[in-house]
Short mmCIF file of C-alpha atoms in Angstrom, two decimals:
data_model
loop_
_atom_site.label_atom_id
_atom_site.label_comp_id
_atom_site.label_asym_id
_atom_site.label_seq_id
_atom_site.Cartn_x
_atom_site.Cartn_y
_atom_site.Cartn_z
CA MET Z 30 -25.61 -60.94 131.74
CA GLY Z 31 -25.62 -57.89 134.85
CA ASN Z 32 -23.21 -56.14 132.15
CA ALA Z 33 -23.44 -52.56 133.36
CA ARG Z 34 -22.14 -52.38 129.65
CA LEU Z 35 -23.38 -53.91 126.81
CA SER Z 36 -21.22 -54.35 123.31
CA GLU Z 37 -22.62 -53.61 120.36
CA ALA Z 38 -22.73 -57.57 120.06
CA ASP Z 39 -24.74 -57.88 123.40
CA ILE Z 40 -26.93 -55.62 122.19
CA ASP Z 41 -28.14 -56.64 119.07
CA ASP Z 42 -28.43 -60.39 120.41
CA LEU Z 43 -30.35 -58.94 122.81
CA TYR Z 44 -32.67 -57.29 120.37
CA ARG Z 45 -32.88 -60.39 117.99
CA ARG Z 46 -33.99 -62.68 121.31
CA THR Z 47 -36.06 -60.34 123.17
CA THR Z 48 -38.67 -58.09 120.68
CA PRO Z 49 -40.21 -60.27 119.33
CA ALA Z 50 -42.08 -61.45 121.80
CA ALA Z 51 -42.28 -58.05 123.63
CA VAL Z 52 -43.19 -56.64 119.85
CA ARG Z 53 -45.91 -59.80 119.60
CA MET Z 54 -47.33 -58.63 122.93
CA ALA Z 55 -47.07 -54.74 122.28
CA TYR Z 56 -49.88 -55.96 119.08
CA LEU Z 57 -52.34 -57.29 120.77
CA ILE Z 58 -52.71 -54.80 123.29
CA THR Z 59 -52.44 -52.33 120.44
CA GLY Z 60 -53.72 -53.77 117.94
CA ASP Z 61 -51.25 -51.90 115.96
CA GLN Z 62 -47.86 -53.61 114.55
CA GLY Z 63 -46.56 -50.53 113.65
CA THR Z 64 -46.98 -48.94 117.23
CA ALA Z 65 -45.75 -52.16 118.47
CA GLU Z 66 -43.04 -51.56 116.95
CA ASP Z 67 -41.90 -48.12 117.81
CA ILE Z 68 -43.21 -49.18 121.43
CA VAL Z 69 -41.09 -51.85 121.97
CA HIS Z 70 -38.11 -50.02 120.15
CA ASP Z 71 -38.06 -46.90 121.95
CA VAL Z 72 -38.57 -48.66 125.17
CA PHE Z 73 -35.07 -50.85 124.43
CA ILE Z 74 -33.25 -48.21 123.15
CA ARG Z 75 -33.88 -46.39 126.25
CA LEU Z 76 -33.14 -49.45 128.43
CA VAL Z 77 -30.08 -50.78 126.62
CA LEU Z 78 -28.67 -46.34 126.95
CA THR Z 79 -30.14 -46.54 130.43
CA SER Z 80 -26.71 -47.63 132.68
CA ASP Z 81 -28.70 -48.60 135.35
CA ALA Z 82 -31.14 -50.73 133.56
CA ALA Z 83 -28.35 -53.05 132.86
CA LYS Z 84 -29.04 -54.93 136.23
CA THR Z 85 -31.95 -55.85 134.58
CA TRP Z 86 -30.21 -58.10 131.58
CA ASP Z 87 -30.52 -61.15 134.13
CA ASN Z 88 -34.15 -61.50 133.30
CA PRO Z 89 -33.80 -59.39 129.65
CA GLY Z 90 -36.83 -60.99 128.39
CA ALA Z 91 -39.35 -60.55 131.10
CA TYR Z 92 -37.64 -56.83 131.93
CA LEU Z 93 -39.05 -55.67 128.33
CA ASN Z 94 -42.34 -57.39 128.38
CA LYS Z 95 -42.61 -55.08 131.80
CA SER Z 96 -41.33 -52.05 130.14
CA VAL Z 97 -43.22 -51.86 127.21
CA VAL Z 98 -46.44 -52.97 129.39
CA ASN Z 99 -45.55 -49.67 131.59
CA GLU Z 100 -45.09 -47.76 127.73
CA ILE Z 101 -47.62 -48.22 126.85
CA THR Z 102 -50.06 -48.01 129.60
CA SER Z 103 -48.26 -44.55 131.10
CA HIS Z 104 -48.50 -43.21 127.84
CA ARG Z 105 -52.02 -45.34 127.21
CA ARG Z 106 -52.67 -41.39 125.78
CA ARG Z 107 -51.07 -40.03 122.93
CA ILE Z 108 -50.95 -44.11 122.37
CA THR Z 109 -54.85 -44.61 121.54
CA ALA Z 110 -55.14 -41.41 120.14
CA ARG Z 111 -53.37 -42.87 117.47
CA LEU Z 112 -54.37 -45.82 117.82
CA LYS Z 113 -58.21 -44.36 117.94
CA ARG Z 114 -57.93 -43.79 113.95
CA GLN Z 115 -57.53 -46.31 112.10
CA HIS Z 116 -59.88 -48.46 115.14
CA ARG Z 117 -62.61 -45.91 114.78
CA ALA Z 118 -62.09 -46.18 111.00
CA THR Z 119 -62.32 -49.77 110.88
CA ALA Z 120 -65.06 -49.77 113.08
CA GLU Z 121 -67.31 -48.75 110.76
CA GLN Z 122 -66.07 -51.06 108.30
CA PRO Z 123 -68.63 -54.05 107.47
CA PRO Z 124 -65.83 -57.38 109.51
CA PRO Z 125 -64.47 -59.40 106.59
CA VAL Z 126 -66.33 -61.87 105.43
CA ASP Z 127 -64.37 -65.46 104.69
CA GLU Z 128 -65.85 -68.02 103.15
CA LEU Z 129 -67.02 -70.01 105.66
CA GLY Z 130 -68.21 -66.90 106.90
CA GLN Z 131 -65.70 -67.60 109.98
CA TRP Z 132 -64.79 -64.19 111.15
CA GLN Z 133 -67.22 -62.00 111.33
CA GLU Z 134 -67.52 -62.79 115.12
CA ARG Z 135 -64.05 -62.60 115.53
CA ASP Z 136 -63.55 -59.53 113.99
CA ALA Z 137 -66.38 -58.18 115.35
CA LEU Z 138 -64.92 -59.53 119.13
CA LEU Z 139 -61.20 -58.32 118.64
CA GLN Z 140 -62.64 -54.84 117.33
CA HIS Z 141 -64.65 -54.22 120.72
CA ILE Z 142 -61.47 -55.35 121.73
CA ASP Z 143 -59.68 -52.61 120.53
CA ARG Z 144 -61.96 -50.48 121.64
CA LEU Z 145 -62.13 -51.35 125.31
CA PRO Z 146 -59.57 -48.98 127.53
CA VAL Z 147 -55.73 -50.05 127.18
CA LYS Z 148 -54.88 -50.90 130.79
CA THR Z 149 -58.51 -53.66 130.39
CA ARG Z 150 -57.18 -54.99 127.07
CA THR Z 151 -53.69 -55.60 128.86
CA VAL Z 152 -54.85 -57.79 131.33
CA LEU Z 153 -57.15 -59.45 129.11
CA VAL Z 154 -54.10 -59.61 126.50
CA LEU Z 155 -52.25 -61.50 128.90
CA THR Z 156 -54.67 -63.75 130.80
CA TYR Z 157 -56.45 -65.09 127.40
CA PHE Z 158 -53.44 -65.42 125.05
CA TYR Z 159 -50.73 -66.12 127.28
CA ASP Z 160 -52.73 -67.83 130.16
CA HIS Z 161 -50.74 -65.61 132.67
CA PRO Z 162 -51.96 -66.01 136.57
CA ASP Z 163 -53.06 -62.81 138.26
CA GLN Z 164 -50.26 -63.21 140.24
CA GLU Z 165 -47.81 -63.10 136.86
CA ILE Z 166 -50.15 -60.08 135.61
CA SER Z 167 -49.06 -58.38 138.87
CA ASN Z 168 -45.63 -59.10 138.23
CA VAL Z 169 -45.62 -57.64 134.52
CA THR Z 170 -47.77 -54.93 135.43
CA GLY Z 171 -47.02 -53.57 138.12
CA TRP Z 172 -50.39 -53.56 139.48
CA PRO Z 173 -52.95 -54.70 142.69
CA ILE Z 174 -54.58 -58.77 141.78
CA GLY Z 175 -57.50 -56.92 142.12
CA THR Z 176 -57.13 -54.23 140.38
CA ILE Z 177 -56.66 -56.72 137.16
CA LYS Z 178 -59.38 -59.05 138.76
CA SER Z 179 -61.93 -55.52 137.95
CA LEU Z 180 -60.46 -54.67 134.88
CA ARG Z 181 -61.00 -58.14 133.61
CA SER Z 182 -64.24 -58.75 134.47
CA ARG Z 183 -65.43 -55.32 133.53
CA GLY Z 184 -64.15 -55.87 130.28
CA LEU Z 185 -65.84 -59.14 129.33
CA LYS Z 186 -68.52 -57.14 130.62
CA GLU Z 187 -68.42 -54.72 128.09
CA LEU Z 188 -67.19 -56.84 125.77
CA ARG Z 189 -70.75 -59.26 126.05
CA LYS Z 190 -72.89 -56.11 126.12
CA ASP Z 191 -71.37 -54.94 122.91
CA PHE Z 192 -70.45 -58.46 121.64
CA ALA Z 193 -74.24 -59.45 121.63
CA HIS Z 194 -75.91 -56.82 121.49
CA ASP Z 195 -74.15 -56.35 117.16
CA ARG Z 196 -75.31 -60.02 117.34
CA VAL Z 197 -78.95 -59.09 117.92
CA ILE Z 198 -78.08 -56.07 115.21
CA MET B 20 -71.71 -68.57 128.38
CA THR B 21 -68.51 -67.79 130.23
CA GLU B 22 -66.69 -70.14 129.02
CA SER B 23 -67.53 -70.02 125.48
CA PHE B 24 -67.24 -65.95 125.50
CA GLU B 25 -63.98 -66.54 127.03
CA ARG B 26 -62.42 -69.16 125.06
CA SER B 27 -63.75 -67.01 121.75
CA VAL B 28 -62.00 -63.86 123.36
CA LYS B 29 -58.90 -66.43 123.11
CA GLU B 30 -59.58 -67.64 120.14
CA ALA B 31 -59.40 -64.16 118.31
CA LEU B 32 -56.79 -63.04 120.25
CA GLU B 33 -54.78 -65.85 119.04
CA HIS B 34 -56.06 -64.54 115.07
CA ARG B 35 -54.58 -61.23 116.10
CA ALA B 36 -51.09 -63.25 116.78
CA ALA B 37 -50.91 -65.19 113.57
CA GLN B 38 -51.80 -62.50 111.43
CA GLU B 39 -48.66 -60.98 113.07
CA VAL B 40 -46.32 -60.48 110.50
CA PRO B 41 -43.02 -61.56 111.81
CA LEU B 42 -40.03 -58.54 111.05
CA SER B 43 -38.41 -58.48 108.24
CA GLY B 44 -35.39 -57.09 106.25
CA PRO B 45 -32.35 -56.56 108.23
CA MET B 46 -33.53 -56.98 112.07
CA GLY B 47 -31.72 -55.20 114.41
CA VAL B 48 -31.80 -51.94 116.03
CA GLY B 49 -29.67 -50.29 114.20
CA ALA B 50 -31.88 -51.13 111.23
CA ASP B 51 -35.22 -50.81 113.51
CA ILE B 52 -34.48 -46.53 113.32
CA THR B 53 -34.08 -47.21 110.26
CA LYS B 54 -37.26 -48.30 108.93
CA ARG B 55 -38.22 -45.51 111.75
CA ARG B 56 -36.72 -42.73 109.93
CA LYS B 57 -37.89 -43.65 107.24
CA ARG B 58 -41.82 -43.65 109.57
CA ARG B 59 -40.95 -40.36 110.36
CA ARG B 60 -39.80 -39.17 107.27
CA ALA B 61 -42.44 -40.65 104.97
CA ALA B 62 -45.32 -39.09 108.02
CA ARG B 63 -43.53 -35.61 107.07
CA MET B 64 -43.86 -35.76 103.39
CA SER B 65 -47.43 -36.33 104.24
CA ALA B 66 -47.68 -34.02 106.15
CA VAL B 67 -46.70 -32.26 103.00
CA ALA B 68 -49.10 -33.54 100.96
CA LEU B 69 -51.77 -32.27 102.50
CA ALA B 70 -50.31 -29.39 102.77
CA SER B 71 -49.88 -28.92 98.99
CA VAL B 72 -53.61 -30.49 98.73
CA ALA B 73 -54.66 -27.83 100.77
CA VAL B 74 -53.72 -25.19 98.52
CA LEU B 75 -55.88 -26.75 95.39
CA GLY B 76 -58.73 -28.34 97.42
CA GLY B 77 -58.96 -31.60 96.50
CA VAL B 78 -57.80 -34.60 97.52
CA TRP B 79 -55.77 -37.53 98.32
CA ILE B 80 -55.71 -41.04 99.38
CA TRP B 81 -53.06 -42.59 100.56
CA SER B 82 -50.27 -45.01 102.65
CA ASN B 83 -48.25 -43.37 105.18
CA ALA B 84 -46.37 -46.33 105.27
CA MET B 85 -43.08 -47.24 104.41
CA PRO B 86 -42.48 -50.02 101.35
CA GLY B 87 -43.38 -53.43 102.61
CA GLU B 88 -45.19 -51.09 105.53
CA THR B 89 -47.97 -50.57 103.84
CA ARG B 90 -51.28 -50.22 107.55
CA SER B 91 -53.09 -47.94 106.67
CA ILE B 92 -54.61 -45.60 103.45
CA GLU B 93 -55.92 -41.94 105.27
CA VAL B 94 -58.39 -39.89 102.61
CA VAL B 95 -58.44 -36.65 103.16
CA GLN B 96 -60.88 -33.90 102.65
CA THR B 97 -60.07 -30.84 102.93
CA PRO B 98 -59.79 -28.41 104.20
CA ASP B 99 -62.14 -29.29 106.94
CA VAL B 100 -62.71 -32.39 106.27
CA THR B 101 -60.13 -34.94 107.21
CA GLN B 102 -61.48 -39.07 107.41
CA GLU B 103 -59.80 -42.00 107.67
CA ALA B 104 -60.79 -44.76 105.20
CA LYS B 105 -61.28 -47.90 106.63
CA VAL B 106 -58.74 -50.65 106.58
CA PRO B 107 -58.21 -53.45 108.12
CA LEU B 108 -55.06 -54.14 106.66
CA ASP B 109 -54.31 -56.75 108.83
CA GLU B 110 -56.28 -58.44 108.39
CA ALA B 111 -54.84 -60.81 105.44
CA SER B 112 -51.08 -60.88 104.47
CA SER B 113 -52.40 -60.00 100.69
CA TRP B 114 -53.75 -56.82 102.01
CA ARG B 115 -50.84 -56.02 104.07
CA HIS B 116 -49.19 -54.52 100.76
CA VAL B 117 -51.19 -52.02 99.60
CA PRO B 118 -50.70 -49.87 96.72
CA ALA B 119 -50.53 -46.14 97.90
CA LEU B 120 -53.06 -44.69 95.85
CA VAL B 121 -53.70 -41.08 95.21
CA ALA B 122 -56.52 -39.56 93.71
CA LEU B 123 -56.94 -35.74 92.95
CA ALA B 124 -60.48 -34.65 92.33
CA PRO B 125 -61.88 -31.29 91.45
CA THR B 126 -64.23 -30.34 94.13
CA GLN B 127 -64.41 -30.06 97.50
CA GLN B 128 -67.30 -32.31 97.72
CA GLU B 129 -65.90 -35.56 96.31
CA ALA B 130 -65.60 -37.12 99.04
CA ILE B 131 -63.62 -40.22 97.89
CA ASP B 132 -64.35 -43.39 100.40
CA VAL B 133 -62.20 -45.40 100.27
CA HIS B 134 -64.51 -49.26 100.63
CA TYR B 135 -61.34 -50.27 102.19
CA ALA B 136 -62.17 -54.67 103.04
CA GLU B 137 -61.44 -57.90 101.69
CA GLU B 138 -64.44 -57.27 99.97
CA LEU B 139 -63.11 -53.86 97.98
CA THR B 140 -60.50 -54.02 95.97
CA TRP B 141 -59.12 -50.95 94.00
CA ALA B 142 -61.10 -51.41 91.01
CA HIS B 143 -64.29 -51.32 92.78
CA CYS B 144 -62.53 -48.34 95.13
CA MET B 145 -62.34 -46.24 91.82
CA ARG B 146 -65.53 -47.30 90.40
CA ASP B 147 -67.25 -46.40 92.66
CA ALA B 148 -65.78 -43.31 92.69
CA GLY B 149 -66.63 -43.69 88.59
CA LEU B 150 -62.66 -43.43 88.10
CA THR B 151 -61.75 -45.34 84.90
CA ILE B 152 -58.83 -46.44 85.53
CA SER B 153 -57.06 -45.18 82.43
CA ARG B 154 -52.85 -45.62 82.81
CA VAL B 155 -50.43 -46.42 86.28
CA GLU B 156 -47.38 -45.42 86.24
CA PRO B 157 -44.81 -46.26 88.54
CA SER B 158 -43.06 -43.02 89.65
CA THR B 159 -44.38 -40.12 91.16
CA GLN B 160 -45.94 -38.25 87.96
CA ILE B 161 -48.22 -39.43 85.39
CA LYS B 162 -49.11 -37.24 82.33
CA THR B 163 -51.67 -39.56 80.14
CA PRO B 164 -51.83 -37.96 76.63
CA GLY B 165 -55.38 -37.70 75.50
CA SER B 166 -56.41 -38.86 78.42
CA SER B 167 -60.15 -36.41 78.32
CA TRP B 168 -58.82 -36.06 81.69
CA GLY B 169 -56.48 -36.86 84.37
CA VAL B 170 -55.04 -36.78 86.75
CA LEU B 171 -53.38 -38.04 89.19
CA TYR B 172 -50.91 -38.60 90.65
CA SER B 173 -49.67 -41.81 93.12
CA PHE B 174 -46.33 -41.15 94.78
CA GLY B 175 -44.44 -43.75 96.05
CA LEU B 176 -44.26 -44.94 99.06
CA GLY B 177 -41.80 -42.72 100.85
CA ARG B 178 -41.86 -39.47 98.70
CA ALA B 179 -43.70 -36.86 98.45
CA PRO B 180 -45.41 -35.23 95.35
CA SER B 181 -43.52 -32.12 95.04
CA PHE B 182 -44.76 -27.83 95.04
CA GLU B 183 -43.68 -28.73 91.04
CA ASN B 184 -45.85 -31.74 90.91
CA VAL B 185 -49.20 -30.49 92.03
CA ALA B 186 -48.85 -27.82 89.39
CA ASP B 187 -49.14 -29.89 86.70
CA LEU B 188 -52.28 -31.35 88.90
CA GLU B 189 -52.53 -28.02 88.57
CA LYS B 190 -52.62 -27.69 85.05
CA ALA B 191 -55.02 -31.04 84.47
CA ARG B 192 -58.22 -29.98 85.59
CA PRO B 193 -60.59 -28.86 85.88
CA LEU B 194 -61.74 -32.45 85.42
CA PRO B 195 -64.80 -33.29 85.47
CA VAL B 196 -64.86 -35.57 88.12
CA PRO B 197 -68.68 -37.20 89.16
CA ASN B 198 -69.93 -34.91 91.58
CA LYS B 199 -70.99 -36.73 93.68
CA ASN B 200 -70.76 -38.32 97.40
CA LEU B 201 -68.69 -41.57 96.96
CA ASN B 202 -69.73 -43.04 99.90
CA GLY B 203 -73.03 -45.02 98.07
CA MET B 204 -73.89 -42.34 96.11
CA THR B 205 -72.45 -43.39 92.93
CA LYS B 206 -75.38 -45.51 91.73
CA HIS B 207 -78.95 -44.74 91.25
CA PRO B 208 -81.64 -44.24 93.66
CA ASP B 209 -83.36 -46.32 92.66
CA ALA B 210 -80.50 -48.60 90.36
CA GLU B 211 -81.36 -52.04 91.65
CA ASN B 212 -84.62 -51.66 88.38
CA LEU B 213 -82.86 -49.62 86.59
CA SER B 214 -81.82 -51.97 83.85
CA PRO B 215 -78.06 -51.73 82.42
CA ASP B 216 -79.05 -49.60 79.57
CA GLU B 217 -81.32 -47.56 82.25
CA ASP B 218 -78.12 -47.39 85.06
CA LYS B 219 -75.39 -46.49 81.61
CA ARG B 220 -77.77 -44.21 80.93
CA TRP B 221 -78.17 -42.10 84.06
CA GLN B 222 -74.37 -42.65 85.24
CA ASP B 223 -73.65 -40.84 82.08
CA ALA B 224 -75.90 -38.37 82.49
CA GLU B 225 -74.08 -38.08 86.09
CA TYR B 226 -70.38 -38.23 85.71
CA GLY B 227 -70.22 -37.17 81.62
CA ASP B 228 -67.79 -39.18 79.58
CA ARG B 229 -66.14 -42.04 82.22
CA SER B 230 -63.17 -43.02 79.08
CA LYS B 231 -60.26 -42.38 79.34
CA ARG B 232 -59.81 -41.53 83.35
CA VAL B 233 -57.10 -41.15 84.76
CA VAL B 234 -56.01 -43.07 88.29
CA PHE B 235 -52.51 -43.17 89.42
CA ALA B 236 -51.56 -45.46 91.99
CA ASN B 237 -48.29 -47.05 92.69
CA GLY B 238 -47.55 -49.93 94.93
CA SER B 239 -46.62 -50.32 98.26
CA SER B 240 -43.88 -52.68 97.63
CA PRO B 241 -39.85 -53.41 99.37
CA GLY B 242 -38.05 -51.04 96.65
CA ASP B 243 -40.38 -47.80 96.84
CA GLY B 244 -43.01 -49.75 94.56
CA CYS B 245 -40.60 -49.36 91.18
CA LEU B 246 -41.44 -52.95 89.98
CA ALA B 247 -43.93 -52.56 88.10
CA ALA B 248 -45.93 -54.44 86.15
CA LYS B 249 -48.85 -52.62 83.89
CA TYR B 250 -51.62 -54.31 82.82
CA GLN B 251 -54.20 -52.74 79.79
CA ALA B 252 -57.43 -53.27 78.67
CA THR B 253 -59.54 -51.70 77.27
CA PHE B 254 -63.44 -51.84 77.28
CA ALA B 255 -66.50 -51.81 75.05
CA ASP B 256 -67.36 -47.96 75.84
CA GLY B 257 -63.73 -46.88 74.85
CA SER B 258 -63.03 -46.54 78.34
CA GLU B 259 -59.15 -47.31 78.81
CA TYR B 260 -58.63 -49.99 82.39
CA VAL B 261 -54.98 -49.27 82.96
CA ALA B 262 -53.47 -50.90 86.40
CA LEU B 263 -50.48 -51.08 87.71
CA GLN B 264 -48.84 -53.96 90.28
CA SER B 265 -46.46 -53.59 92.08
CA ALA B 266 -44.10 -56.30 93.08
CA GLN B 267 -45.59 -58.55 96.03
CA ASP B 268 -47.54 -55.92 96.87
CA SER B 269 -50.67 -58.38 96.91
CA VAL B 270 -53.25 -56.23 95.29
CA PHE B 271 -54.13 -53.34 92.62
CA ALA B 272 -57.45 -52.87 90.96
CA GLY B 273 -57.26 -56.63 91.98
CA LEU B 274 -55.17 -57.24 89.55
CA MET B 275 -52.64 -59.80 91.75
CA THR B 276 -52.12 -61.70 94.49
CA GLY B 277 -49.28 -63.85 96.69
CA LEU B 278 -46.72 -62.50 94.35
CA ASP B 279 -42.84 -62.52 94.37
CA ASN B 280 -41.17 -61.65 91.37
CA ILE B 281 -43.50 -59.31 88.92
CA PRO B 282 -41.95 -58.52 85.65
CA PRO B 283 -42.20 -55.44 84.27
CA LEU B 284 -44.70 -55.69 81.33
CA PRO B 285 -45.11 -53.65 78.76
CA THR B 286 -48.77 -52.29 78.63
CA SER B 287 -49.43 -53.78 75.20
CA THR B 288 -48.03 -57.49 76.81
CA ALA B 289 -50.67 -56.08 79.26
CA ASN B 290 -53.34 -56.10 77.24
CA ASP B 291 -52.75 -58.72 75.12
CA VAL B 292 -53.21 -60.39 78.63
CA VAL B 293 -56.52 -59.03 79.45
CA SER B 294 -58.33 -59.84 76.04
CA CYS B 295 -57.02 -62.78 75.71
CA ILE B 296 -58.35 -63.89 78.79
CA LYS B 297 -61.34 -62.11 78.50
CA GLY B 298 -61.80 -64.08 75.19
CA LYS B 299 -62.17 -67.55 76.76
CA GLY B 300 -65.11 -65.87 78.02
CA VAL B 301 -64.36 -67.01 80.96
CA ASP B 302 -66.32 -64.49 83.67
CA ALA B 303 -65.09 -64.86 86.41
CA TYR B 304 -62.13 -64.92 88.51
CA TYR B 305 -60.18 -66.18 91.89
CA THR B 306 -57.39 -66.16 93.97
CA SER B 307 -56.80 -66.77 96.96
CA ASP B 308 -53.56 -66.05 99.73
CA GLY B 309 -54.29 -69.32 101.51
CA LYS B 310 -56.86 -68.24 103.35
CA THR B 311 -59.13 -66.09 101.61
CA ALA B 312 -60.22 -65.96 98.02
CA TYR B 313 -61.13 -63.73 96.39
CA PRO B 314 -64.69 -63.70 93.87
CA THR B 315 -64.30 -61.49 91.43
CA VAL B 316 -66.35 -60.93 88.06
CA VAL B 317 -65.08 -60.00 84.53
CA THR B 318 -67.49 -60.02 81.73
CA PRO B 319 -66.34 -58.73 78.27
CA GLU B 320 -69.45 -56.16 78.97
CA TRP B 321 -67.76 -55.49 82.08
CA ASP B 322 -67.35 -51.65 82.38
CA GLY B 323 -68.56 -50.85 86.22
CA ASN B 324 -71.95 -50.20 85.67
CA PRO B 325 -73.61 -51.51 89.49
CA ALA B 326 -75.79 -52.99 86.72
CA THR B 327 -73.53 -55.06 84.83
CA GLU B 328 -71.40 -56.25 87.28
CA ALA B 329 -74.98 -57.40 88.66
CA ALA B 330 -75.91 -59.49 85.59
CA ALA B 331 -72.76 -60.66 85.58
CA GLU B 332 -73.21 -61.74 89.44
CA GLU B 333 -76.60 -62.99 88.00
CA ARG B 334 -75.14 -65.63 85.57
CA LEU B 335 -72.64 -66.26 87.91
CA ALA B 336 -75.06 -67.62 90.99
CA GLU B 337 -76.31 -69.84 88.25
CA ALA B 338 -72.89 -71.40 87.05
CA GLU B 339 -72.99 -74.66 88.15
CA ASN B 340 -69.21 -75.22 87.62
CA ALA B 341 -66.17 -73.90 88.64
CA ARG B 342 -64.81 -70.79 86.97
CA ILE B 343 -61.37 -69.99 86.38
CA VAL B 344 -58.48 -69.23 87.10
CA CYS B 345 -55.18 -68.07 86.63
CA GLU B 346 -53.40 -68.66 84.59
CA GLN B 347 -48.50 -68.90 84.75
CA LYS B 348 -47.24 -65.92 82.90
CA TYR B 349 -44.29 -64.59 83.01
CA GLY B 350 -44.39 -65.45 86.69
CA VAL B 351 -48.01 -64.33 87.95
CA ASN B 352 -48.57 -67.13 89.29
CA LYS B 353 -52.32 -65.60 91.19
CA PHE B 354 -54.12 -63.05 88.12
CA PHE B 355 -57.11 -62.14 88.89
CA TYR B 356 -59.05 -59.16 87.80
CA SER B 357 -61.73 -56.37 89.66
CA HIS B 358 -63.77 -56.70 91.67
CA ALA B 359 -63.98 -59.05 94.65
CA ALA B 360 -67.74 -59.24 96.13
CA PRO B 361 -67.50 -61.65 98.65
CA ARG B 362 -71.29 -62.30 98.04
CA LEU B 363 -70.06 -63.96 95.39
CA GLN B 364 -68.34 -66.20 97.47
CA LYS B 365 -72.31 -68.57 98.73
CA GLY B 366 -72.25 -71.63 97.06
CA PHE B 367 -67.86 -71.73 96.35
CA GLU B 368 -66.97 -75.33 98.50
CA SER B 369 -63.13 -74.05 98.03
CA VAL B 370 -60.95 -72.82 96.29
CA GLN B 371 -58.07 -75.00 95.26
CA ALA B 372 -54.74 -74.80 94.38
CA ASP B 373 -54.01 -76.51 91.64
CA GLY B 374 -51.10 -76.22 89.65
CA ASP B 375 -50.29 -72.67 89.05
CA LYS B 376 -53.46 -72.73 88.49
CA LEU B 377 -56.39 -71.89 91.30
CA VAL B 378 -59.33 -73.19 90.69
CA ALA B 379 -62.64 -71.77 92.03
CA ILE B 380 -65.41 -74.24 92.72
CA LYS B 381 -68.51 -74.25 93.20
CA ASN B 382 -70.17 -77.55 94.42
CA ALA B 383 -67.48 -78.82 95.04
CA ARG B 384 -67.03 -80.46 90.94
CA VAL B 385 -63.49 -80.28 91.33
CA GLU B 386 -62.81 -82.56 88.53
CA LYS B 387 -65.23 -80.62 86.26
CA ALA B 388 -63.71 -77.49 87.12
CA ARG B 389 -60.01 -79.14 86.87
CA GLN B 390 -61.00 -80.14 82.88
CA VAL B 391 -63.08 -76.38 82.37
CA ILE B 392 -59.11 -75.47 82.75
CA ALA B 393 -57.01 -78.56 80.63
CA GLU B 394 -59.46 -76.61 77.68
CA LEU B 395 -58.62 -73.40 78.69
CA ALA B 396 -55.82 -72.61 75.44
CA PRO B 397 -52.62 -71.35 77.62
CA LEU B 398 -52.36 -67.57 77.70
CA GLU B 399 -49.45 -66.88 74.38
CA PRO B 400 -47.46 -64.25 75.36
CA ALA B 401 -46.99 -60.99 73.78
CA LYS B 402 -45.43 -60.31 70.32
#
């Protein structure tokens, strides 16, 4: 697009095209759909209202994703505080059981993931859900590759430790 | 281990992604702004509610989400304890629409601990809270004629109780609410070794007359939960049980799930429905949202008594064949009742749809299950 000014119809079209994927990514990182929707909405509105951001619309989805990650990680305290309330609650909850008993471990693992620092979570999501290579993750997050590797390694280590502990129990 | 574990992480994230609920309704910047405004308004109103409760020193439970957007339930015990309920609402789609519930208790120690998970429904919560649901209304206020104690109040999502409502609640006090912490404390310490009669006597002594207690719930369905069905049952001990189900709320009191449109039902109709089902000797209902079964137990003598429940569970565990399910009625095609107890799932290999019925099958005896269902007479509409 590249227009400095977007028409209302363009904005609406852009919103429909770009936000679902961004919401999904934010949801995977935050673990809360409402938070994810709010973050993406915030970011989208900000980008649309910022005239010099219009140049980024050549690849709007990627730019929106990048901005969303930045929003989540740069405001992590506020977001984390909001999420903690829910995560703390679910953490004390016995994991749901389905008829095959398969959800227990998966949900326990998700709970552990939710407790990781948001940056670590972001790296895990981009690595394991999106299968992004480190360079791509670096592009999205703006973090050095070394940092990404370190976060992933620490995150997995932490998860293994917690998860193994739970299984012993 | 490493690859396996990383694969587990990936699968867990994929599972979470599958739980994502597509944005509903009109989508667009403007529409989402509207949704956010509603959320904020709800949050502000929740704050008002909290202030109101603080005045009364009660306990409130409410959903802080907007219609169709329920995502958490908070339990607040005033004045100095705030705790959040455990509400993994995103675990299954059917649990995303959770009724808002506001329960007011007269004592500070009356912490209503909502163990809200797939295995626990509102009925279970209320039973644990020593509450017998006696009336539910799809509005902002409830008064129960003849109720010996009452309360209740719930607000449609997006609404908050006005101070007038609170004053009404104040009038309803004092309420003989069980003076117990409800986090596992509603049972006799040695409940497992008590006979049903002993257990009932103990509970009666602890909680007094539990008849006609009131819990008011409202749903989070689109349209502010106004479209609701009411179901009522009267148990052997005289207690009444009425639950409300809002359209598209998948569970309230474990009543229904997966509904698209539920017409309002007169209480008498619902009563007949329940009576009819109970009269069939059906002692278990299962339902499914396509992912999860919610086994339940209903017995004619079911009264919220854990010992009674245990006895029912024992019978169910001994059952060889399928138990029931649901009947198409008034557009209600997945109807179940009572609380879910995951342990009852043991031994049941599948839950299958059979026309408008759902069949829980033990030992995969499908044909027998169908036979059982075929022998059930259709429920007659209330006159």
